[in-house]
Short mmCIF file of C-alpha atoms in Angstrom, two decimals:
data_model
loop_
_atom_site.label_atom_id
_atom_site.label_comp_id
_atom_site.label_asym_id
_atom_site.label_seq_id
_atom_site.Cartn_x
_atom_site.Cartn_y
_atom_site.Cartn_z
CA HIS A 1 184.77 172.44 65.97
CA ARG A 2 182.18 170.95 63.62
CA THR A 3 182.50 167.47 62.19
CA CYS A 4 180.80 165.46 59.48
CA GLU A 5 178.70 162.64 60.79
CA LYS A 6 177.70 159.42 59.05
CA PRO A 7 175.53 160.30 56.05
CA PRO A 8 171.82 160.02 56.91
CA VAL A 9 169.19 158.51 54.66
CA ASP A 10 168.77 161.83 52.86
CA HIS A 11 172.13 161.78 51.05
CA ALA A 12 171.36 164.84 48.95
CA LYS A 13 170.71 166.89 52.09
CA TRP A 14 173.87 165.58 53.69
CA VAL A 15 175.93 166.53 50.63
CA ARG A 16 174.47 170.06 50.66
CA GLU A 17 175.31 170.41 54.36
CA LEU A 18 178.77 169.03 53.71
CA PHE A 19 179.54 171.88 51.31
CA THR A 20 177.76 174.61 53.25
CA SER A 21 179.15 173.54 56.65
CA PRO A 22 182.79 172.54 56.10
CA VAL A 23 184.90 171.00 58.86
CA ILE A 24 186.93 173.52 60.80
CA TRP A 25 190.27 171.95 61.74
CA GLU A 26 191.64 173.90 64.69
CA PRO A 27 195.42 174.07 65.19
CA LEU A 28 196.80 171.83 67.94
CA ASN A 29 197.93 173.45 71.17
CA THR A 30 200.90 172.20 73.19
CA ASP A 31 198.94 169.59 75.18
CA GLU A 32 197.20 168.29 72.06
CA LYS A 33 200.49 167.96 70.21
CA GLY A 34 201.84 165.95 73.14
CA ILE A 35 198.80 163.69 73.05
CA MET A 36 199.24 163.03 69.35
CA LYS A 37 202.92 162.13 69.87
CA ILE A 38 202.05 159.66 72.60
CA LYS A 39 199.31 158.14 70.45
CA LYS A 40 201.89 157.65 67.71
CA LYS A 41 204.16 155.83 70.21
CA LEU A 42 201.28 153.55 71.18
CA ARG A 43 200.57 152.75 67.54
CA GLU A 44 204.21 151.83 67.04
CA ILE A 45 204.10 149.60 70.14
CA GLU A 46 200.95 147.89 68.83
CA ALA A 47 202.68 147.24 65.49
CA ILE A 48 205.69 145.69 67.26
CA TRP A 49 203.40 143.57 69.43
CA ARG A 50 201.60 142.21 66.37
CA LYS A 51 204.95 141.15 64.90
CA ILE A 52 205.90 139.39 68.14
CA ASP A 53 202.50 137.74 68.33
CA ALA A 54 202.97 136.52 64.75
CA GLY A 55 206.29 134.87 65.70
CA GLU A 56 208.49 137.38 63.92
CA THR A 57 211.92 138.29 65.28
CA VAL A 58 212.23 141.86 66.51
CA GLU A 59 215.16 143.88 67.81
CA LYS A 60 215.81 144.23 71.54
CA THR A 61 215.06 147.94 71.45
CA GLN A 62 211.63 147.20 70.02
CA VAL A 63 210.96 144.68 72.80
CA GLN A 64 211.91 147.37 75.30
CA LYS A 65 209.34 149.68 73.73
CA VAL A 66 206.64 147.04 74.20
CA GLU A 67 207.65 146.60 77.85
CA LYS A 68 207.12 150.32 78.41
CA LYS A 69 203.56 150.26 77.04
CA GLY A 70 202.04 150.65 80.49
CA LEU A 71 204.15 153.71 81.24
CA VAL A 72 203.27 155.27 77.90
CA GLU A 73 199.54 154.66 78.52
CA GLN A 74 199.82 156.27 81.95
CA GLU A 75 201.63 159.22 80.41
CA LEU A 76 198.72 159.57 77.95
CA ARG A 77 196.14 159.49 80.75
CA ASP A 78 198.01 162.12 82.72
CA LEU A 79 198.38 164.41 79.72
CA GLU A 80 194.72 163.97 78.76
CA ALA A 81 193.66 164.93 82.28
CA LYS A 82 195.83 168.04 82.06
CA ALA A 83 194.54 168.87 78.60
CA LYS A 84 190.93 168.47 79.73
CA ALA A 85 191.54 170.78 82.68
CA ASN A 86 192.98 173.37 80.29
CA GLY A 87 190.03 173.05 77.91
CA ALA A 88 191.99 171.14 75.26
CA ARG A 89 190.72 168.13 73.34
CA THR A 90 191.38 164.57 74.45
CA ALA A 91 192.93 161.86 72.28
CA ALA A 92 189.46 160.49 71.47
CA ASP A 93 188.28 163.96 70.43
CA LEU A 94 191.30 164.48 68.21
CA GLU A 95 190.95 161.08 66.56
CA ALA A 96 187.24 161.60 65.94
CA ALA A 97 187.93 165.02 64.46
CA GLU A 98 190.66 163.63 62.21
CA VAL A 99 188.45 160.79 60.98
CA SER A 100 185.67 163.26 60.28
CA ARG A 101 188.06 165.63 58.49
CA LYS A 102 189.38 162.84 56.26
CA LEU A 103 185.83 161.66 55.52
CA CYS A 104 184.75 165.13 54.50
CA SER A 105 187.88 165.63 52.43
CA THR A 106 187.33 162.31 50.63
CA MET A 107 183.68 163.06 49.98
CA LYS A 108 184.51 166.49 48.61
CA GLU A 109 187.12 165.02 46.29
CA LYS A 110 184.47 162.67 44.91
CA ILE A 111 181.72 165.25 44.74
CA VAL A 112 183.67 168.13 43.17
CA PRO A 113 183.95 166.31 39.78
CA LEU A 114 180.21 165.64 39.95
CA GLN A 115 179.65 169.32 40.61
CA GLY A 116 181.66 170.09 37.49
CA LEU A 117 179.52 167.72 35.44
CA ALA A 118 176.36 169.23 36.90
CA ARG A 119 177.53 172.77 36.13
CA GLY A 120 178.38 171.69 32.58
CA PHE A 121 174.95 170.11 32.14
CA ILE A 122 173.19 173.18 33.54
CA TYR A 123 175.24 175.42 31.24
CA ARG A 124 174.33 173.34 28.20
CA VAL A 125 170.64 173.38 29.13
CA ARG A 126 170.66 177.12 29.67
CA ARG A 127 172.62 177.66 26.47
CA LYS A 128 170.16 175.53 24.53
CA ARG A 129 167.24 177.49 25.95
CA GLU A 130 168.97 180.76 25.12
CA LEU A 131 169.59 179.65 21.54
CA GLU A 132 165.98 178.52 21.23
CA ARG A 133 164.82 181.89 22.58
CA GLN A 134 167.05 183.75 20.14
CA LYS A 135 165.84 181.58 17.27
CA ALA A 136 162.21 182.17 18.24
CA GLU A 137 162.82 185.91 18.43
CA GLU A 138 164.52 185.90 15.04
CA GLU A 139 161.70 183.91 13.48
CA ALA A 140 159.14 186.26 15.01
CA LYS A 141 161.09 189.22 13.64
CA GLN A 142 161.17 187.67 10.17
CA ARG A 143 157.43 186.93 10.31
CA ALA A 144 156.76 190.50 11.32
CA GLU A 145 158.88 191.78 8.43
CA ARG A 146 157.10 189.54 5.92
CA ALA A 147 153.73 190.54 7.32
CA GLY A 148 154.68 194.21 7.12
CA LYS A 149 155.65 193.83 3.47
CA LEU A 150 152.33 192.15 2.66
CA VAL A 151 150.39 194.93 4.38
CA VAL A 152 152.40 197.57 2.51
CA ALA A 153 151.79 195.76 -0.79
CA ALA A 154 148.04 195.75 -0.07
CA GLU A 155 148.07 199.44 0.83
CA GLU A 156 150.02 200.33 -2.32
CA ALA A 157 147.62 198.30 -4.47
CA ALA A 158 144.66 200.02 -2.84
CA THR A 159 146.24 203.44 -3.42
CA ALA A 160 146.91 202.58 -7.04
CA LYS A 161 143.34 201.26 -7.29
CA ASP A 162 144.76 198.03 -8.69
CA GLY A 163 142.04 195.55 -7.87
CA ASP A 164 143.88 192.48 -9.13
CA ALA A 165 147.02 193.33 -7.17
CA LEU A 166 144.96 194.09 -4.07
CA GLU A 167 143.11 190.78 -4.26
CA ALA A 168 146.42 188.97 -4.74
CA ALA A 169 147.90 190.77 -1.73
CA VAL A 170 144.93 189.86 0.44
CA GLU A 171 145.11 186.18 -0.58
CA ALA A 172 148.84 186.13 0.06
CA ALA A 173 148.30 187.71 3.46
CA LYS A 174 145.70 185.11 4.45
CA ASP A 175 147.82 182.19 3.21
CA SER A 176 151.16 183.31 4.68
CA GLY A 177 150.31 182.73 8.32
CA ASP A 178 152.66 185.60 9.23
CA LEU A 179 150.01 188.25 9.79
CA THR A 180 148.19 188.83 13.02
CA ASP A 181 144.39 188.75 13.04
CA ALA A 182 144.39 192.55 13.16
CA GLN A 183 146.62 192.76 10.09
CA VAL A 184 144.43 190.30 8.18
CA ASP A 185 141.40 192.39 9.06
CA GLN A 186 143.31 195.48 7.92
CA VAL A 187 144.12 194.17 4.42
CA GLN A 188 140.65 192.64 4.10
CA GLY A 189 139.24 196.04 5.01
CA LEU A 190 141.27 197.61 2.20
CA LEU A 191 139.80 195.14 -0.29
CA ASP A 192 136.26 195.63 1.02
CA GLU A 193 136.62 199.40 0.76
CA PHE A 194 138.06 199.10 -2.74
CA ILE A 195 135.12 196.92 -3.84
CA ARG A 196 132.63 199.30 -2.22
CA VAL A 197 134.12 202.32 -3.95
CA ARG A 198 134.36 200.46 -7.26
CA ASN A 199 130.72 199.37 -7.06
CA GLU A 200 129.62 202.89 -6.22
CA THR A 201 131.67 204.25 -9.11
CA GLU A 202 130.27 201.67 -11.53
CA LEU A 203 126.75 202.38 -10.36
CA LYS A 204 127.25 206.13 -10.74
CA GLU A 205 128.68 205.67 -14.20
CA ALA A 206 125.78 203.43 -15.18
CA VAL A 207 123.31 206.04 -13.97
CA GLU A 208 125.09 208.78 -15.89
CA VAL A 209 125.04 206.68 -19.06
CA ALA A 210 121.37 205.92 -18.60
CA LEU A 211 120.58 209.61 -18.09
CA ALA A 212 122.53 210.49 -21.16
CA LYS A 213 120.52 208.02 -23.20
CA ASN A 214 117.25 209.13 -21.58
CA THR A 215 116.54 205.57 -20.57
CA PHE A 216 114.79 206.68 -17.39
#
């Protein structure tokens, strides 16, 4: 089975490995269960001994348990030897695995809330970016619509040969900041063409008047 070791210097890496490589707690076989029962007896004997050592009064049956400590320890050694021969884990292996399992469980309990906070933060950041993207797209759409209206106004003024309206449309297009360079060139081209045609028309009319008056 795999266990969690003491966190190295790179805590972030250790945390990632902790979640990607969880402890696998294997079920106890018959020998291992026996070992754990004997270890429990020894812990109880140690607790009784500490009371005696502290001068506390204990029952006779508890004293008898302490007197049998050597037999219990020998029973543990015999069972561990049997377990090892059968490929089972020893008491030390089981204790180390349990300590590691509890450590991993504790760390996960502490880290899971942090993961929730991190996911919430990431969601808010992504949501903010999405809203900003949508806002930018909407603003771009609105600019495009305003620019399109200005271009149409310039085209209609040019078609109607309304010089004042065309000049106003061109100025509005340049000042709006919504048009692309190509669109500005387009409306400016309409005005330039209108002026060219108007000048040619005025010149032609002037020539015709002059011919009519025989001024040439």
